[in-house]
Each structure stands twice: as structure tokens, then as C-alpha cells.
């Protein structure tokens, strides 16, 4: 948060300082802010280089190698770029507003990328989908060159400035194919307009294909990551550990991980039951309608009664501390129950025991 706040102050100060008509006092304060932020980033860089050997991934390397590895990593290089303004001042540059030193501070924005949570996923998606992405880009290029050539042939006599050369016609083709349409150059002949129309429709199609490729890539990558996350969590739930790898992998594909902070209601009494939950870490509290509470810890499950009895939820369930749950949706539960009778039996027996316990509690009978 502190890093983001310092970054925000620095970038904002650089942007405001580039305006000409600001009062001298403000200009002075902004320069002061930029200098302070630059010094913070310089100190941060030095400290990060210093503590690099502490990072788990460099544990095998010597301290010097660990520091070198961090220095040439992406965060290291971005950190180094962020220190450049300090070196520029040392070399005699002053911050005056639109000079090189203060414009260079805008590079601090790269540090924001280090806070982007899904940037590595995006990189993986682009790498996984490089073949379809390359195909779409090639298609884009083919359309671009054909349309520019067509427009050049059809329009060059009427508009020599705009379509007289292929590079000029290409500018029009790019603006049209990307559906930007500045309107600075428009075809005037019937043929040129036909080429433009086809190009605009092709542009929408190409963009739609690209969107589809990336969206599918993201969904697949997220499914893969979720699968790995679930594998890590299932080991903590005893009901799963006795199953063979093949059976387990079938269940893992259907489970979803959910992280909840403390004191969050997961299940409300009377709600329809569309899923059941396995606790892989943390603890939940079952608040029974009779007034009693029951604590369920790591490895336990809940939410099965509504699924088995096809009834509304029988109790309220809330977390007592930060908790990780594995969610199994009703349709997947029924499918798994039909494939793996042993698992279904354990869940059914526990549901039966809980139902009896609740009846005993309601009637005031001693606990079984
Ligand atoms: P469900 O009825 O779907 O939603 C509330 C859940 O609380 C219920 O499923 C059980 O999983 C759980 N629950 C209800 N009664 C008990 C009990 N006596 N002991 C442990 N868990 C219970």
C-alpha cells in the first residue's frame, strides 16, 4: 500500500508539473515531492538488492549470484529504471517540469505493473495461444496490404495526397481495419468505398476472433491453475486421501477453491442448497436453529444435507477465522456419488448422524 501511495504521488506530481500555468509555490512543492519519491525508490532498490539472497527462489545461489539474478530479473530492471532520475540529478540535471529528468520519472509507472495480479497469467495465455494469435495477426496483415493496394489503385487519381503511395494508403487501411475511423481520409470512388466496407466488416471479424482466442486462453489457463490449487488442498481432507489417483483426479477437476476471511456467512438457513463444502484449512461454525453451535475444522465437510435431502439449508454456517473451502456443486456431487459409492456412503452416513443429532437436540434428548 505504501509503495502504491508513493508511486501515485510521484506520477501525479510529474503529470501536474508538466503544466505551464501552475503557481510557483506548487511547482516548488511538486519538485520536492518528486525528489523525495525518487530517493525512496533509490533506497528501495538498494534494499531489495541487499535482501535478494533471502528470497526462497535464490536459496541455492550464493549471495552475490542471488543479487545479480534479482538485478537482471524484470522487477530488478524496472527498479533500476526507477532510480534513473537520481543519477540524472547527480549528473547535473534539474527538475523543471518538462525536462528529461522529470519526464523520465514517468517510467515509474512501470512499477505499477509489478502490482498487476494477472500479468503472469496474461503472459502464459499469450505464450500458450501464440499459434492462433500469430494466425490472426497474419490475417490482419494480409487484409491490410490487399485493402491498401486496392484503395491505392482505385483512389490515387482522385486523392493523390492520401492514396498516392502505398504507405499513405496503409495508414487509411489501418484506421479502417481497426474500426477507429478518424475520418481524415475517406475513399471517394464507388470501388474505394466497396473496399472500405469490406475492410470494416473484416476488421470486426478479426477483432472478434482475437477476443475469442484470448478469452478461451484465459479460461483454460485459469482452469489449469485452479486444478493445481485444488490438488494442493485435497490432501488435507481425509475423505479424499483414501481414494486412488484416477478417482481423485476426477473429483479435483470438479472442485473449486474459495478463500473466506473470518466471520463470513457461507450458508444461510432456508436457502436452496446448490453445493457442498470441504474445509481444507480454517474453521467454520454451524449455528443450529435450536440455538447450539458446532465447530467444524480442517478436513470436515458441510452443506451435504440440503443436497442429499433436496431440502433448504438446515442451519447457518459462518467462518470463525480465515478459511479455505473446496466447493462441489450439486450436479457434480450427484455425478461423483454415482461413480464413487464409497464417498457417497461416508457423506450420507455423516448426514444421517447430524440429522439424528439435530432431532435429539430439538427434543432435548441426551446427545448420542
Ligand atoms: P445443509 O443443511 O445443506 O446446510 C447447513 C449445514 O450445516 C448442513 O447441511 C450440515 O452440513 C451442517 N450441519 C447441520 N447440522 C449439523 C450438526 N449437528 N453437526 C455438524 N454439522 C451440521
XYZ file of C-alpha atoms and ligand atoms in Angstrom:
390
model
C 0.000 0.000 0.000
C 2.863 2.342 0.902
C 4.596 1.512 -2.368
C 1.414 2.251 -4.319
C 0.847 5.516 -2.413
C 4.434 6.722 -3.072
C 4.088 5.697 -6.718
C 0.767 7.568 -7.040
C 2.216 10.739 -5.501
C 5.273 10.578 -7.784
C 3.348 10.059 -11.034
C 0.735 12.684 -10.161
C 3.454 15.218 -9.301
C 5.247 14.597 -12.630
C 1.977 14.966 -14.581
C 0.971 18.220 -12.814
C 4.494 19.638 -13.078
C 4.398 19.296 -16.877
C 1.662 22.000 -16.959
C 2.961 25.527 -17.619
C 0.459 27.634 -15.686
C 0.892 26.412 -12.107
C 1.790 28.758 -9.209
C 5.488 28.855 -8.196
C 4.721 27.545 -4.680
C 3.005 24.478 -6.049
C 5.808 23.982 -8.562
C 8.306 24.063 -5.693
C 6.257 21.557 -3.636
C 5.906 19.214 -6.625
C 9.662 19.235 -7.264
C 10.195 18.456 -3.617
C 7.685 15.559 -3.836
C 9.328 14.143 -6.986
C 12.798 14.322 -5.412
C 11.523 12.560 -2.283
C 9.823 9.804 -4.305
C 12.982 9.305 -6.396
C 15.050 8.956 -3.222
C 12.522 6.475 -1.765
C 12.751 4.356 -4.925
C 16.537 4.534 -4.882
C 16.671 3.382 -1.253
C 14.080 0.686 -2.039
C 16.230 -0.585 -4.917
C 19.362 -0.751 -2.791
C 17.461 -2.582 -0.028
C 15.907 -5.040 -2.457
C 19.301 -5.859 -3.949
C 20.620 -6.285 -0.425
C 17.879 -8.707 0.726
C 17.680 -10.688 -2.557
C 19.551 -13.715 -1.032
C 16.650 -14.060 1.455
C 14.176 -14.915 -1.338
C 13.201 -18.620 -1.404
C 13.856 -18.982 -5.137
C 17.513 -17.831 -4.775
C 18.202 -20.012 -1.735
C 20.505 -22.313 -3.751
C 22.666 -19.446 -5.090
C 25.491 -17.588 -3.342
C 24.540 -14.093 -2.007
C 26.350 -12.351 -4.875
C 24.654 -14.540 -7.513
C 21.256 -14.083 -5.835
C 21.685 -10.289 -6.005
C 22.785 -10.491 -9.631
C 19.833 -12.731 -10.532
C 17.398 -10.333 -8.911
C 19.086 -7.318 -10.550
C 18.587 -8.792 -14.048
C 15.032 -10.034 -13.359
C 12.066 -7.953 -14.601
C 11.307 -6.397 -11.177
C 15.051 -5.674 -10.785
C 15.311 -3.919 -14.146
C 12.130 -1.914 -13.519
C 13.506 -0.968 -10.082
C 16.768 0.143 -11.697
C 14.921 2.297 -14.256
C 13.042 3.930 -11.378
C 16.365 5.051 -9.859
C 17.497 6.786 -13.080
C 16.191 10.266 -12.056
C 18.531 10.205 -9.035
C 21.513 9.559 -11.325
C 20.338 12.294 -13.689
C 20.384 14.814 -10.826
C 23.819 13.617 -9.805
C 24.877 14.252 -13.420
C 23.639 17.860 -13.115
C 20.076 17.760 -14.499
C 17.403 19.717 -12.593
C 13.694 19.079 -12.397
C 11.975 21.995 -14.091
C 8.801 20.442 -15.431
C 9.071 19.203 -18.989
C 12.794 18.420 -18.908
C 14.247 14.971 -19.478
C 14.742 14.176 -15.777
C 11.121 14.740 -14.800
C 9.753 13.114 -17.946
C 11.937 10.126 -17.107
C 10.071 9.862 -13.793
C 7.022 8.769 -15.803
C 8.868 5.443 -16.159
C 7.873 4.887 -12.538
C 4.530 3.823 -13.978
C 6.248 0.536 -14.946
C 6.386 -0.243 -11.238
C 2.599 -0.393 -11.277
C 2.935 -3.483 -13.480
C 4.565 -5.286 -10.520
C 1.263 -4.909 -8.653
C -0.864 -6.330 -11.520
C -2.077 -9.698 -10.178
C -2.825 -11.430 -13.503
C 0.151 -10.231 -15.550
C 1.884 -13.622 -15.382
C -1.392 -15.301 -16.443
C -1.582 -12.925 -19.409
C 1.998 -13.810 -20.390
C 1.167 -17.552 -20.149
C -2.000 -17.090 -22.233
C -0.089 -15.240 -24.967
C 2.591 -17.937 -24.923
C 0.041 -20.819 -24.988
C -2.056 -19.232 -27.708
C 0.829 -17.929 -29.808
C -0.144 -20.026 -32.860
C -3.756 -18.745 -33.164
C -2.627 -15.200 -32.208
C 0.063 -15.293 -34.926
C -2.531 -16.589 -37.428
C -4.936 -13.741 -36.620
C -2.108 -11.183 -36.913
C -1.059 -12.651 -40.276
C -4.685 -12.483 -41.466
C -4.746 -8.873 -40.264
C -1.596 -8.094 -42.257
C -2.902 -9.788 -45.426
C -6.175 -7.845 -45.288
C -4.289 -4.644 -44.594
C -1.951 -4.924 -47.572
C -4.630 -6.121 -50.021
C -7.052 -3.342 -48.989
C -4.330 -0.662 -49.103
C -3.260 -1.811 -52.565
C -6.877 -1.872 -53.807
C -7.598 1.588 -52.410
C -4.313 2.900 -53.814
C -5.232 1.682 -57.336
C -8.793 2.969 -57.161
C -8.275 6.287 -55.384
C -4.814 7.573 -56.311
C -6.029 9.729 -59.213
C -8.752 11.433 -57.131
C -6.750 11.822 -53.913
C -3.017 11.686 -54.683
C -2.044 13.064 -51.258
C -3.955 10.419 -49.288
C -3.722 7.376 -51.580
C -0.817 8.304 -53.917
C 1.600 5.918 -52.241
C 1.175 2.549 -50.523
C 2.375 3.825 -47.107
C -0.308 6.567 -47.237
C -2.970 4.052 -48.285
C -1.770 1.741 -45.490
C -2.486 4.454 -42.905
C -6.095 4.609 -44.151
C -6.293 0.785 -44.147
C -5.048 0.541 -40.528
C -7.514 3.211 -39.345
C -10.349 1.425 -41.171
C -9.445 -2.192 -40.298
C -9.168 -1.394 -36.590
C -12.613 0.286 -36.885
C -11.077 3.502 -35.485
C -12.156 5.613 -38.474
C -10.687 9.062 -37.796
C -12.352 10.276 -40.969
C -9.248 12.242 -42.016
C -9.034 10.177 -45.225
C -12.110 8.699 -46.924
C -12.413 6.915 -50.276
C -14.467 8.839 -52.845
C -14.881 6.362 -55.726
C -17.508 3.604 -55.652
C -14.764 0.954 -55.837
C -12.798 2.552 -52.999
C -15.906 2.655 -50.808
C -16.591 -1.021 -51.501
C -13.037 -1.882 -50.449
C -13.579 0.254 -47.311
C -16.859 -1.510 -46.479
C -15.353 -4.979 -46.822
C -12.375 -3.855 -44.740
C -14.553 -2.528 -41.905
C -16.569 -5.751 -41.711
C -13.328 -7.795 -41.842
C -11.947 -5.617 -39.043
C -14.832 -6.506 -36.735
C -14.433 -10.198 -37.612
C -10.670 -10.222 -36.989
C -11.084 -8.433 -33.639
C -13.852 -10.863 -32.654
C -11.604 -13.847 -33.462
C -8.753 -12.307 -31.424
C -11.103 -11.681 -28.476
C -12.337 -15.282 -28.668
C -8.792 -16.700 -28.773
C -7.693 -14.661 -25.733
C -10.893 -15.294 -23.745
C -10.676 -19.064 -24.308
C -6.954 -18.980 -23.457
C -7.676 -17.150 -20.191
C -10.448 -19.584 -19.256
C -8.220 -22.624 -19.965
C -5.267 -21.173 -18.065
C -7.485 -20.348 -15.087
C -8.887 -23.915 -15.122
C -5.341 -25.328 -15.126
C -4.280 -23.093 -12.230
C -7.432 -23.930 -10.301
C -6.732 -27.656 -10.830
C -3.253 -27.252 -9.305
C -4.631 -25.180 -6.409
C -7.245 -27.859 -5.677
C -4.621 -30.673 -5.807
C -2.685 -28.858 -3.080
C -5.810 -28.534 -0.931
C -7.409 -32.011 -1.266
C -4.526 -33.672 0.586
C -5.826 -32.037 3.782
C -9.299 -33.571 3.504
C -9.226 -37.184 4.833
C -12.330 -38.241 2.874
C -10.314 -37.782 -0.346
C -6.926 -39.129 0.732
C -8.039 -42.791 0.667
C -9.133 -42.515 -2.994
C -6.910 -43.660 -5.860
C -5.181 -41.109 -8.064
C -7.532 -41.634 -11.026
C -10.680 -41.220 -8.925
C -9.157 -38.275 -7.128
C -8.212 -36.528 -10.366
C -11.845 -36.816 -11.490
C -13.014 -35.114 -8.280
C -10.248 -32.482 -8.355
C -11.462 -31.374 -11.786
C -14.875 -30.626 -10.279
C -13.819 -28.861 -7.061
C -13.283 -25.098 -6.810
C -11.221 -23.309 -4.149
C -12.740 -20.385 -2.261
C -10.963 -18.213 0.323
C -13.055 -16.583 3.051
C -11.967 -14.139 5.756
C -13.146 -14.539 9.337
C -16.865 -14.071 10.214
C -18.293 -14.546 6.726
C -21.569 -16.402 6.278
C -21.184 -19.255 3.784
C -24.595 -20.869 4.082
C -27.867 -19.310 5.326
C -30.623 -21.403 6.849
C -33.552 -21.796 4.438
C -31.503 -21.037 1.306
C -31.645 -23.582 -1.522
C -28.663 -25.957 -1.433
C -26.690 -25.855 -4.676
C -23.300 -27.012 -3.361
C -21.414 -28.697 -0.521
C -18.087 -27.636 1.018
C -14.920 -29.351 2.286
C -12.717 -27.419 4.724
C -9.090 -27.598 3.622
C -7.915 -25.044 6.207
C -9.527 -22.855 8.844
C -12.728 -23.397 10.785
C -16.472 -22.818 10.461
C -19.267 -22.588 12.989
C -22.620 -24.312 12.357
C -25.388 -22.320 14.082
C -28.263 -24.723 14.605
C -31.868 -23.458 14.686
C -32.150 -24.866 18.235
C -29.556 -22.339 19.402
C -26.468 -24.570 19.733
C -23.286 -24.132 17.718
C -20.904 -26.782 16.370
C -17.361 -26.090 15.214
C -16.061 -27.886 12.124
C -12.319 -27.797 11.426
C -9.818 -28.817 8.745
C -10.887 -31.936 6.826
C -14.600 -31.711 7.734
C -17.406 -31.061 5.278
C -20.791 -29.325 5.394
C -23.706 -28.392 3.165
C -24.326 -32.048 2.251
C -27.742 -32.338 3.960
C -29.524 -29.995 1.553
C -28.055 -31.853 -1.415
C -28.953 -35.333 -0.153
C -32.434 -34.460 1.111
C -33.163 -31.859 -1.605
C -34.342 -29.571 1.172
C -33.420 -25.965 2.063
C -30.298 -25.461 4.219
C -30.882 -26.742 7.761
C -28.517 -24.361 9.573
C -26.394 -21.264 9.153
C -22.660 -21.785 8.621
C -20.074 -18.984 9.043
C -16.277 -18.853 9.227
C -14.650 -18.240 12.627
C -11.235 -17.464 11.077
C -9.720 -17.189 7.568
C -10.800 -20.373 5.828
C -10.157 -22.167 2.548
C -13.023 -24.267 1.238
C -13.335 -26.689 -1.636
C -16.727 -26.275 -3.266
C -18.547 -29.103 -5.028
C -21.648 -28.091 -6.978
C -24.828 -30.197 -6.736
C -24.742 -31.569 -10.298
C -21.093 -32.646 -9.858
C -21.897 -34.100 -6.433
C -24.650 -36.339 -7.873
C -22.356 -37.448 -10.705
C -19.497 -38.258 -8.325
C -21.863 -40.008 -5.896
C -22.982 -42.348 -8.691
C -19.341 -43.138 -9.699
C -17.796 -43.400 -6.241
C -20.265 -45.109 -3.889
C -17.708 -45.238 -1.025
C -17.500 -41.445 -0.948
C -21.273 -41.046 -1.192
C -21.694 -43.504 1.696
C -19.381 -41.552 4.022
C -21.243 -38.317 3.242
C -24.663 -39.975 3.649
C -23.737 -41.601 6.987
C -22.474 -38.292 8.361
C -25.618 -36.502 7.152
C -27.728 -39.179 8.895
C -25.753 -38.793 12.117
C -26.131 -34.997 12.004
C -29.853 -35.221 11.316
C -30.322 -37.519 14.326
C -28.188 -35.241 16.469
C -30.329 -32.265 15.489
C -33.563 -34.192 16.243
C -32.150 -35.146 19.661
C -31.223 -31.544 20.354
C -34.710 -30.336 19.364
C -36.428 -32.914 21.563
C -33.956 -32.262 24.410
C -32.827 -35.939 24.458
C -29.238 -36.687 25.577
C -26.605 -36.487 22.848
C -25.884 -39.802 21.024
P -27.116 -28.100 4.914
O -28.439 -28.381 5.535
O -27.006 -28.203 3.444
O -26.620 -26.646 5.361
C -26.265 -26.440 6.727
C -25.213 -27.449 7.096
O -24.804 -27.454 8.434
C -25.765 -28.858 6.906
O -26.030 -29.084 5.567
C -24.708 -29.669 7.550
O -23.614 -29.869 6.695
C -24.282 -28.754 8.684
N -24.894 -29.285 9.924
C -26.189 -29.298 10.249
N -26.350 -29.906 11.478
C -25.135 -30.281 11.886
C -24.622 -30.958 13.036
N -25.421 -31.364 14.008
N -23.281 -31.179 13.129
C -22.461 -30.754 12.145
N -22.884 -30.115 11.045
C -24.196 -29.889 10.906
